[in-house]
mmCIF file of C-alpha atoms in Angstrom:
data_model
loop_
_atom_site.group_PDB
_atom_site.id
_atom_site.type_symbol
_atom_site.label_atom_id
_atom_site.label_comp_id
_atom_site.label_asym_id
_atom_site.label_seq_id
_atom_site.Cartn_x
_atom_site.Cartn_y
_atom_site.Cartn_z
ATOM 1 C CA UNK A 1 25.314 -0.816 -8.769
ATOM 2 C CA UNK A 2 23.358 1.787 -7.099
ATOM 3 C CA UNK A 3 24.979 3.906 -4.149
ATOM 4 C CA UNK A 4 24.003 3.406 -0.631
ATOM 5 C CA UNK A 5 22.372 6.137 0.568
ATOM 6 C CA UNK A 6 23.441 8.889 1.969
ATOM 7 C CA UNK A 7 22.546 11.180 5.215
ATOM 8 C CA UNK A 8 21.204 15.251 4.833
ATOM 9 C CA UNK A 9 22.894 17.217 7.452
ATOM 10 C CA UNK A 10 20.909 18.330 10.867
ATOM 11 C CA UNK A 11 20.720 22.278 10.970
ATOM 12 C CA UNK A 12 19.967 23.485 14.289
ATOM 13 C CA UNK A 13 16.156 23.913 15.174
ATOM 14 C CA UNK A 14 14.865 27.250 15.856
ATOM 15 C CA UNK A 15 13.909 28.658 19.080
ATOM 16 C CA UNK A 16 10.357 27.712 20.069
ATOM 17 C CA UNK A 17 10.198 25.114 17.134
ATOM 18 C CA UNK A 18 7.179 22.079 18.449
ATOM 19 C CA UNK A 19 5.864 19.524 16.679
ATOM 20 C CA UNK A 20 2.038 20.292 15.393
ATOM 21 C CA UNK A 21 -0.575 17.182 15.519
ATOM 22 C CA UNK A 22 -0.801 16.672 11.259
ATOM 23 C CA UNK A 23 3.695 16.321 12.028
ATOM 24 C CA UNK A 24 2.759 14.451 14.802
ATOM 25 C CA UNK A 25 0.501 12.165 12.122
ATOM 26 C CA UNK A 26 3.170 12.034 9.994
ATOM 27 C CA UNK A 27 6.135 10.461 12.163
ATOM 28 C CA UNK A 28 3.048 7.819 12.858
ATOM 29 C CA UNK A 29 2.766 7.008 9.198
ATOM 30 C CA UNK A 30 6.474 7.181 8.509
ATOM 31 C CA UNK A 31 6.613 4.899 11.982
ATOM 32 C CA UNK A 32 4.609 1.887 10.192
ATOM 33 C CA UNK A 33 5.313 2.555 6.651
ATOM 34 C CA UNK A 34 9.670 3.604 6.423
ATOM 35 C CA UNK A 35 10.979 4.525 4.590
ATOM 36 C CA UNK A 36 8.752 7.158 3.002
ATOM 37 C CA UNK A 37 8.515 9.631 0.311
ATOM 38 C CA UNK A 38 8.754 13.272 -0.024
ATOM 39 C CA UNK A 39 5.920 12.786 -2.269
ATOM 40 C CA UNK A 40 4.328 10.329 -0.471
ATOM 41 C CA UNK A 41 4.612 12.734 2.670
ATOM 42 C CA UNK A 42 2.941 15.290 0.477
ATOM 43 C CA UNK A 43 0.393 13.199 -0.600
ATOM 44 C CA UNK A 44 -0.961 12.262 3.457
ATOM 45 C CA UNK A 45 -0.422 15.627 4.238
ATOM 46 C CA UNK A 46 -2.536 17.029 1.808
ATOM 47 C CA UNK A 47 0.115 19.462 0.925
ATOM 48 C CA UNK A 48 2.574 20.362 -1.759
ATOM 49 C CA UNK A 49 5.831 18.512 -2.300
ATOM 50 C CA UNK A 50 7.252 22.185 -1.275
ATOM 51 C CA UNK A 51 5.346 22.613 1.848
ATOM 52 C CA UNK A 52 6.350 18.781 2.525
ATOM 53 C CA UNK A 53 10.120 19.513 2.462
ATOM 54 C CA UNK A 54 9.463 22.405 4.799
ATOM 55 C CA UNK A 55 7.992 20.592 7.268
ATOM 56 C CA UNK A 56 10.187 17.545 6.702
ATOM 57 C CA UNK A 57 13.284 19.719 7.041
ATOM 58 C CA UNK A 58 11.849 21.082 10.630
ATOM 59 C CA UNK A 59 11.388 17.099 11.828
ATOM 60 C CA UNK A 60 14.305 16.439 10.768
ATOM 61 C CA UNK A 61 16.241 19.331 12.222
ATOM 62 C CA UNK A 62 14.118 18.445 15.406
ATOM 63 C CA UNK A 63 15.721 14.678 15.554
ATOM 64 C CA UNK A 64 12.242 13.138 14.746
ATOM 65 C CA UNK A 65 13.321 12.059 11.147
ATOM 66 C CA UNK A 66 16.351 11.185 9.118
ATOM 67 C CA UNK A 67 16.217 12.045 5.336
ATOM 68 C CA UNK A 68 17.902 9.591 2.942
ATOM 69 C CA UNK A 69 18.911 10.712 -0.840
ATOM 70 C CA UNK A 70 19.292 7.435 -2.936
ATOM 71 C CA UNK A 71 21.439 8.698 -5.797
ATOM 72 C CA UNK A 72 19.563 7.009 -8.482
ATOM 73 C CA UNK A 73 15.884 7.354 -7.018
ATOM 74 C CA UNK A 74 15.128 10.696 -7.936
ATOM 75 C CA UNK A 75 13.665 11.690 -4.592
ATOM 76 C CA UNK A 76 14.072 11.465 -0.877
ATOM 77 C CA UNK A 77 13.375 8.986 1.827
ATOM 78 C CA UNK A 78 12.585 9.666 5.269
ATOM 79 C CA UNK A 79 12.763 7.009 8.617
ATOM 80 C CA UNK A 80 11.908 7.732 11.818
ATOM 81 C CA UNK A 81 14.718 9.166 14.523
ATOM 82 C CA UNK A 82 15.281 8.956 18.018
ATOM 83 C CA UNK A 83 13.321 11.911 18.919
ATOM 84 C CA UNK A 84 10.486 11.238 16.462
ATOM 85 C CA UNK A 85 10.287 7.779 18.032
ATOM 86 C CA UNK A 86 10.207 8.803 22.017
ATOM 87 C CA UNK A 87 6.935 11.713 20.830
ATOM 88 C CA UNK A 88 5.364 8.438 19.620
ATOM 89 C CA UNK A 89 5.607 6.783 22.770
ATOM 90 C CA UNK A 90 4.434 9.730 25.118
ATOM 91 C CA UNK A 91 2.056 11.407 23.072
ATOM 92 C CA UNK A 92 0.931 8.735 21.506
ATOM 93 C CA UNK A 93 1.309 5.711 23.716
ATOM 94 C CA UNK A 94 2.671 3.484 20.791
ATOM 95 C CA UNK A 95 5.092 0.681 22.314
ATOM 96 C CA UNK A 96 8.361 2.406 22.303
ATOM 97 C CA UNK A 97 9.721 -1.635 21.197
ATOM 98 C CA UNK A 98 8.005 -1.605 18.169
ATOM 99 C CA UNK A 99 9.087 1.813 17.401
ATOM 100 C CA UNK A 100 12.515 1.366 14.918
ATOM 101 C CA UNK A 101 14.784 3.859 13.952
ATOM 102 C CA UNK A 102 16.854 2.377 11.070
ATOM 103 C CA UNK A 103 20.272 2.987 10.007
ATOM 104 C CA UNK A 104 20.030 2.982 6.507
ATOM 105 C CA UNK A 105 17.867 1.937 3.226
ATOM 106 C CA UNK A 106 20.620 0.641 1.106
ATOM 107 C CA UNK A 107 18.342 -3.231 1.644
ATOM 108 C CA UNK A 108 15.010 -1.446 0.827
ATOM 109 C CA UNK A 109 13.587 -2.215 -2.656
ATOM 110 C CA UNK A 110 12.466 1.187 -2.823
ATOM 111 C CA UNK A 111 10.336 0.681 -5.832
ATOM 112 C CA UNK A 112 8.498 -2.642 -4.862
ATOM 113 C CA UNK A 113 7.466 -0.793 -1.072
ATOM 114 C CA UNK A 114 7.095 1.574 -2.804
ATOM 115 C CA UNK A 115 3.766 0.816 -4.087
ATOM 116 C CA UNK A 116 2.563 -0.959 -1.157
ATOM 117 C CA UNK A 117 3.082 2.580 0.780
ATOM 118 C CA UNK A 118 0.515 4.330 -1.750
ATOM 119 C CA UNK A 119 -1.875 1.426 -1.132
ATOM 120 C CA UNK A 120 -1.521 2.359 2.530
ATOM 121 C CA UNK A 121 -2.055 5.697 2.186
ATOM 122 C CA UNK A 122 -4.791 5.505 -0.589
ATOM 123 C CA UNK A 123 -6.682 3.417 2.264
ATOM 124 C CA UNK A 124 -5.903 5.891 5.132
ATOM 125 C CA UNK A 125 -7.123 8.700 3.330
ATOM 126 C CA UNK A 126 -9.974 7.376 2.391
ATOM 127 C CA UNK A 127 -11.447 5.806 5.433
ATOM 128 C CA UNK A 128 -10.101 8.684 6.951
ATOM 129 C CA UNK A 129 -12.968 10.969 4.993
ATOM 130 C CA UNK A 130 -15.489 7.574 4.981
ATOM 131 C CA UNK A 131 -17.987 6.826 8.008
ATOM 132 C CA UNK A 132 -18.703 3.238 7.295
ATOM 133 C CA UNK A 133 -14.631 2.073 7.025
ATOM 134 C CA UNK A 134 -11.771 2.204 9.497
ATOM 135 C CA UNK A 135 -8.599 1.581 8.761
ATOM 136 C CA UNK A 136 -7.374 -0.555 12.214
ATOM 137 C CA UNK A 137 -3.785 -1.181 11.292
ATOM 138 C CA UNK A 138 -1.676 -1.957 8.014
ATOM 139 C CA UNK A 139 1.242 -3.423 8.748
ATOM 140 C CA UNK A 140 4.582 -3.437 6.542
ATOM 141 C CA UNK A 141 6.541 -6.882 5.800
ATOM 142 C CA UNK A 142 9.372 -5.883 8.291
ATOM 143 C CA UNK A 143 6.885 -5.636 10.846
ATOM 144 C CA UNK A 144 5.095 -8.898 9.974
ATOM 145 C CA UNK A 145 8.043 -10.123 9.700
ATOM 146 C CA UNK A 146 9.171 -9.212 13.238
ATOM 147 C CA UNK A 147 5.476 -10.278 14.821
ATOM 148 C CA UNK A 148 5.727 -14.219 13.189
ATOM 149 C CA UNK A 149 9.349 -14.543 13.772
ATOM 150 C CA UNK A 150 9.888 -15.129 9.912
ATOM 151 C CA UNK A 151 13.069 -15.619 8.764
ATOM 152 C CA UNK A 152 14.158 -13.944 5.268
ATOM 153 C CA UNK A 153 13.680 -17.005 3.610
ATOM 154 C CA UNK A 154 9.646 -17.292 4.378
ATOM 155 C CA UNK A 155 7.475 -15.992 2.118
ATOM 156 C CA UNK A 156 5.121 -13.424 4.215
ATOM 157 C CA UNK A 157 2.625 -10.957 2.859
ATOM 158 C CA UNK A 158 4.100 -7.677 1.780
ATOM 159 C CA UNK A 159 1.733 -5.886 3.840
ATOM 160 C CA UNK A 160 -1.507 -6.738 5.800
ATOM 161 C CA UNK A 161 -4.612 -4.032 6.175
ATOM 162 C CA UNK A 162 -7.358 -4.812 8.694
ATOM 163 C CA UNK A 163 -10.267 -2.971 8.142
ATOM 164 C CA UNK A 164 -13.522 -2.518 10.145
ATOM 165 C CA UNK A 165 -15.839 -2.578 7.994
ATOM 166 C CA UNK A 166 -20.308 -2.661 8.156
ATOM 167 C CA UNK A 167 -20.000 -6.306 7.737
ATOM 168 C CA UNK A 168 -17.865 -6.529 10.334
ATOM 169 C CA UNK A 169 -13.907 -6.661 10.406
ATOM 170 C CA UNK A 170 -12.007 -7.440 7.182
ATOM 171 C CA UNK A 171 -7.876 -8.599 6.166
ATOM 172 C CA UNK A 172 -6.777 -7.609 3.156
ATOM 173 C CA UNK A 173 -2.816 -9.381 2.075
ATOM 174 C CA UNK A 174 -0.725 -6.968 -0.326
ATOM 175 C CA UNK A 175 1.314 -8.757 -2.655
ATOM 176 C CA UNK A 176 3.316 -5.978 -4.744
ATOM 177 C CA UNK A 177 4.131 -7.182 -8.126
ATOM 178 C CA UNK A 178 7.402 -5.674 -9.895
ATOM 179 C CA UNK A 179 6.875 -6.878 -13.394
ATOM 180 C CA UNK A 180 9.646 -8.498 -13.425
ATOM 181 C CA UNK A 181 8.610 -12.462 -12.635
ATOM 182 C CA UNK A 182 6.887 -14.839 -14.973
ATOM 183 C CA UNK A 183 2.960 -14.440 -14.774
ATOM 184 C CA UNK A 184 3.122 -18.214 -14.436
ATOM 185 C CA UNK A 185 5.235 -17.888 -11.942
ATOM 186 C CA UNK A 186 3.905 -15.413 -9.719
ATOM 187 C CA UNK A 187 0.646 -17.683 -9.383
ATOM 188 C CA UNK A 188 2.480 -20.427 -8.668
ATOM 189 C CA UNK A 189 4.521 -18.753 -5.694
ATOM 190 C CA UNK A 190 2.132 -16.140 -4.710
ATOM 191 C CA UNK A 191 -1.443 -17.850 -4.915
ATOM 192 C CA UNK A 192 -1.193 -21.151 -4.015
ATOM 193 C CA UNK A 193 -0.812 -20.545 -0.874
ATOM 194 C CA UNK A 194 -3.130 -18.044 -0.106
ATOM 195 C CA UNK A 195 -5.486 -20.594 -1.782
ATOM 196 C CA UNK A 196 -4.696 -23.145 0.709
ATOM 197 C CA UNK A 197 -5.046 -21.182 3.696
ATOM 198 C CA UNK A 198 -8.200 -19.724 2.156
ATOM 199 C CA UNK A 199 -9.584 -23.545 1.681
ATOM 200 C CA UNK A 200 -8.710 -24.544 5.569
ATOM 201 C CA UNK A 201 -10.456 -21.439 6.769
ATOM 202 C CA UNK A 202 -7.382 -19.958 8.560
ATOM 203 C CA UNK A 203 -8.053 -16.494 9.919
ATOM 204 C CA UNK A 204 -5.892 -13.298 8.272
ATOM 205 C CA UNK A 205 -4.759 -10.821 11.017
ATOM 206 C CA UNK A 206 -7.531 -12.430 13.511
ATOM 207 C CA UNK A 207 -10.144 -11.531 10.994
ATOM 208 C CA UNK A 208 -12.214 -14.460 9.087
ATOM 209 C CA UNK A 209 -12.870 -12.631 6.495
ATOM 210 C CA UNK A 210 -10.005 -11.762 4.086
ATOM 211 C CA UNK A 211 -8.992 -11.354 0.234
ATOM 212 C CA UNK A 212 -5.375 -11.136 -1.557
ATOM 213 C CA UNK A 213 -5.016 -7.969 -3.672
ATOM 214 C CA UNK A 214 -1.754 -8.025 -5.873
ATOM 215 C CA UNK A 215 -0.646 -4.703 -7.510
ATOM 216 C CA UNK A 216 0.893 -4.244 -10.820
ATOM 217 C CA UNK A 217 2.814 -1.732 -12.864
ATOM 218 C CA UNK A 218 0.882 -1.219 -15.513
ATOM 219 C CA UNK A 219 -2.421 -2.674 -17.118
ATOM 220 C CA UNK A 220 -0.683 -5.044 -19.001
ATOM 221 C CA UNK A 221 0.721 -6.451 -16.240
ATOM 222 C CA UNK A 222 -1.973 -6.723 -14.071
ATOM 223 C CA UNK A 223 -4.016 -8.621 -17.303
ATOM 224 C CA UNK A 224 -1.085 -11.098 -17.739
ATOM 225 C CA UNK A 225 -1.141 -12.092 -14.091
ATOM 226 C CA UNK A 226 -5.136 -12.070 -13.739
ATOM 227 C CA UNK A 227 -4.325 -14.720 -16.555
ATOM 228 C CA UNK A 228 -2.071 -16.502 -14.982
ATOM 229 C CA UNK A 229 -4.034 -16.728 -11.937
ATOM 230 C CA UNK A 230 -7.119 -18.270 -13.334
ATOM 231 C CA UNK A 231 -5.161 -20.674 -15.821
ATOM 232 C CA UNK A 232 -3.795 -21.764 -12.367
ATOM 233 C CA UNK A 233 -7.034 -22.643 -11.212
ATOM 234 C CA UNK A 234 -7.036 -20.711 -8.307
ATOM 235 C CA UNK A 235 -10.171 -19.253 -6.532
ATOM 236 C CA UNK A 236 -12.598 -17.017 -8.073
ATOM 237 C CA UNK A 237 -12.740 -13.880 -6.284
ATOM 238 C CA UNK A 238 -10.446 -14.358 -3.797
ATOM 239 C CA UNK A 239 -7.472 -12.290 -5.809
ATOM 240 C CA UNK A 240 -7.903 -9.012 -6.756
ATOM 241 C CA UNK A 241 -5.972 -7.135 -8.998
ATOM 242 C CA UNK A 242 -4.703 -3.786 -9.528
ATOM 243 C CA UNK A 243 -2.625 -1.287 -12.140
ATOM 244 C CA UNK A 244 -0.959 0.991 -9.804
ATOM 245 C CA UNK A 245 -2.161 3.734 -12.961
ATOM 246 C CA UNK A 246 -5.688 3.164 -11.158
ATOM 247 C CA UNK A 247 -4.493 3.632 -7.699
ATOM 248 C CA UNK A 248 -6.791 6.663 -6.065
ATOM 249 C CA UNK A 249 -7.742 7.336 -2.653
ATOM 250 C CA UNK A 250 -11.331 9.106 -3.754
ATOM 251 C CA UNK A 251 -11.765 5.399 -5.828
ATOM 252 C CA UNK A 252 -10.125 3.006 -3.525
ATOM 253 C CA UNK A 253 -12.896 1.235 -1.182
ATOM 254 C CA UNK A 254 -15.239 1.253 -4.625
ATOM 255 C CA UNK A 255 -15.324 -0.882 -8.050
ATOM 256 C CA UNK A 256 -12.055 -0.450 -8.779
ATOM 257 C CA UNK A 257 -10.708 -3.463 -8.504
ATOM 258 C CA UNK A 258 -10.294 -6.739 -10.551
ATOM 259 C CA UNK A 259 -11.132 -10.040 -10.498
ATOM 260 C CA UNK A 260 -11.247 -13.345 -12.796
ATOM 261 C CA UNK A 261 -14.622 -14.707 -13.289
ATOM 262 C CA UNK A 262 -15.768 -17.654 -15.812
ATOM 263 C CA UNK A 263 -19.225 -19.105 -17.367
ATOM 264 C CA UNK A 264 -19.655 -21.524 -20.192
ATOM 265 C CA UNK A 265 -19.261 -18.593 -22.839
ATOM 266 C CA UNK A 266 -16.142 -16.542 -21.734
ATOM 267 C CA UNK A 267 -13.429 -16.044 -19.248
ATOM 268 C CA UNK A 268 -13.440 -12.302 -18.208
ATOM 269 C CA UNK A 269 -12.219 -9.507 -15.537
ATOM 270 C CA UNK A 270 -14.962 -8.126 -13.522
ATOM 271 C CA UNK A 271 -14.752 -4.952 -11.465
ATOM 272 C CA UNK A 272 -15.702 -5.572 -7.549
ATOM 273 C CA UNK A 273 -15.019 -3.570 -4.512
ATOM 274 C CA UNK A 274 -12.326 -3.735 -2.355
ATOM 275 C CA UNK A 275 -14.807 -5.307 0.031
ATOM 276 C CA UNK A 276 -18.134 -6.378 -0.980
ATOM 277 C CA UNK A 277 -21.167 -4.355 0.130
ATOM 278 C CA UNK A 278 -23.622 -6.021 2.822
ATOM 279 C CA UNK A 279 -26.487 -5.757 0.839
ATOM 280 C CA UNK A 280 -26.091 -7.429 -2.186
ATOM 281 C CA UNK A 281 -26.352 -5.412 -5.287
ATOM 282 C CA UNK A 282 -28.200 -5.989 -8.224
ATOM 283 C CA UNK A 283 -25.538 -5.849 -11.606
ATOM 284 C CA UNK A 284 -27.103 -3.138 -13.825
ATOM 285 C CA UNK A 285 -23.939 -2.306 -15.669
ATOM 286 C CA UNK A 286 -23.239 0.890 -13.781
ATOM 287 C CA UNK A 287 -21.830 -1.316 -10.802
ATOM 288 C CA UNK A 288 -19.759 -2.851 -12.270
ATOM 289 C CA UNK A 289 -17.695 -3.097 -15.831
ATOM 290 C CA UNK A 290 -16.188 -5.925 -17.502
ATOM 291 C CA UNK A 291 -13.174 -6.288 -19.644
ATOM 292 C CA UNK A 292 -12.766 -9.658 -22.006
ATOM 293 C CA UNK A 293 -9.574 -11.972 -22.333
ATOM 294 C CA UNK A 294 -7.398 -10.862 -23.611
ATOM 295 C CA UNK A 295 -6.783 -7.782 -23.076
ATOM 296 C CA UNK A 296 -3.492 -6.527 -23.232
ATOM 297 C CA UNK A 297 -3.936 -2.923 -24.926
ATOM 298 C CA UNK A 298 -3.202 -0.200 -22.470
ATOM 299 C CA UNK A 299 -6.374 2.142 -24.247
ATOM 300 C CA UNK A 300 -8.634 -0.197 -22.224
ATOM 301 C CA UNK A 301 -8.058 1.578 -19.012
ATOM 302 C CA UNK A 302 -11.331 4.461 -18.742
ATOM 303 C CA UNK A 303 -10.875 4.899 -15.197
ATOM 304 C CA UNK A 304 -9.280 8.046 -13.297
ATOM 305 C CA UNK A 305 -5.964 8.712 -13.483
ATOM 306 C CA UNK A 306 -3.653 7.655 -10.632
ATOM 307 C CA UNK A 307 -3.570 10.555 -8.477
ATOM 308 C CA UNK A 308 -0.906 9.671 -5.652
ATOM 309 C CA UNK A 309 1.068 12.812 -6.462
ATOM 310 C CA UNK A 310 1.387 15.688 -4.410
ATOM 311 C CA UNK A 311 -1.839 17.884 -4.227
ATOM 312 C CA UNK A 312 -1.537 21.788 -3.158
ATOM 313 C CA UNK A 313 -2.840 23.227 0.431
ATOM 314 C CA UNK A 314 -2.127 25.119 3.087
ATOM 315 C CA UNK A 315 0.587 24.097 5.632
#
């Protein structure tokens, strides 16, 4: 049984000490996203996990974070703090009710948010550097959670992104995927749903428009539950599936991801993008790739390494 928890100690702030805007960025992220990562701090920041702790250390010495050490994580956690939250609200002008401070991460599944987090910030970094995407909002299960009134035993998305996009605005539902559940299984209680609501037209986030994407551990993974899916009989192209190994902001809004498709001759995963171009565009091979059922081997990944690790930069 793992250890809850426990708390860094405050040193007193220097002097003079402020918060800068990319800090100020950062107690936004960790606002929506908590708890977060050193690395994952690192990673937004554009920084190394070095610089990271520096500034990290300052916030939290400043009351605008708490740090959390799980003891069998490997890595710190940070949540927002009182002071954090109230620079939110003035500089900002985020709703000060929406704005939590937690108490602890001993209930976080650290691992399964975990992923949904990089997904988050894989998508904010790049729409960040694109012209034709904006990121509107992605909001976290607690926070879904806490804007349908959904008790803990209703099954809600683990996180929803909104996008504005050149066909116009866009929902994508996360759906993070531990390994640990029955392919079968994971259709059953994670796409049949979607493929209802999908079949009665019912709007995601306000937006009409909107796709599932469910992310996986590994390759394998994500090829047993693309299987799983399609044996189910659910829609074509409205999953789409990822190996958190393939995971890069530079990547994210293009081909990279997977979905089932079928003829006569052969079931198969097809690469798509996150959201489909306006124009359409004409398959030539260099659009998009294909991978054959089945496909377990590992070797059939040719894509770029994940890359949400800390980068270097300046502070």
């Amino acid at each position: 049984m793992m250890d809850a928890p426990s708390r860094t100690r405050r040193r007193r702030p220097r002097s003079g000490a402020r918060v800068m805007p990319r800090e100020l960025l950062l107690l936004q992220l960790v606002a929506s996203a908590q708890p977060v990562s050193t690395a994952q701090c690192a990673m937004f920041m554009g920084v190394s996990t070095q610089l990271a702790r520096r500034a990290i250390r300052k916030l939290r010495d400043l009351q605008c974070l708490r740090v959390w050490v799980p003891q069998m994580a490997g890595q710190n956690f940070v949540t927002l703090d009182r002071v954090g939250a109230h620079l939110l609200e003035v500089k900002l002008g985020l709703r000060g009710d929406r704005l939590r401070t937690p108490k602890g991460i001993g209930r976080v599944q650290l691992a399964h948010h975990g992923q949904v987090v990089d997904l988050h910030l894989a998508l904010a970094l790049a729409c960040a550097r694109s012209r034709s995407f904006e990121l509107i909002r992605f909001d976290h299960e607690a926070e879904i959670r806490r804007a349908t009134g959904a008790g803990p035993g209703s099954r809600v998305p683990d996180g929803i992104a909104l996008l504005n996009t050149p066909a116009g605005r866009q929902a994508i539902a996360v759906e993070s995927d531990s390994g640990a559940e029955n392919p079968s299984r994971t259709a059953r209680s994670k796409g049949e749903g979607y493929a209802e609501l999908s079949q009665q037209g019912v709007p995601l986030a306000g937006a009409a428009e909107w796709k599932v994407v469910l992310l996986a551990p590994s390759i394998r993974r994500r090829n047993r539950v693309a299987r799983a899916f399609f044996e189910a009989e659910l829609p074509e192209g409205l999953f789409l599936f990822l190996s958190m190994t393939e995971l890069d902001p530079r990547t994210v809004l293009e081909p990279l991801w997977w979905t089932q498709r079928s003829d006569e001759e052969s079931t198969r995963l097809e690469q798509v993008p996150l959201v489909e171009p306006v124009t359409p565009t004409c398959n030539t091979g260099h659009y998009r790739q294909e991978e054959r059922f089945p496909c377990d081997s590992e070797q059939l990944h040719s894509g770029p390494p994940g890359c949400l690790t800390p980068g270097s930069g300046d502070a």
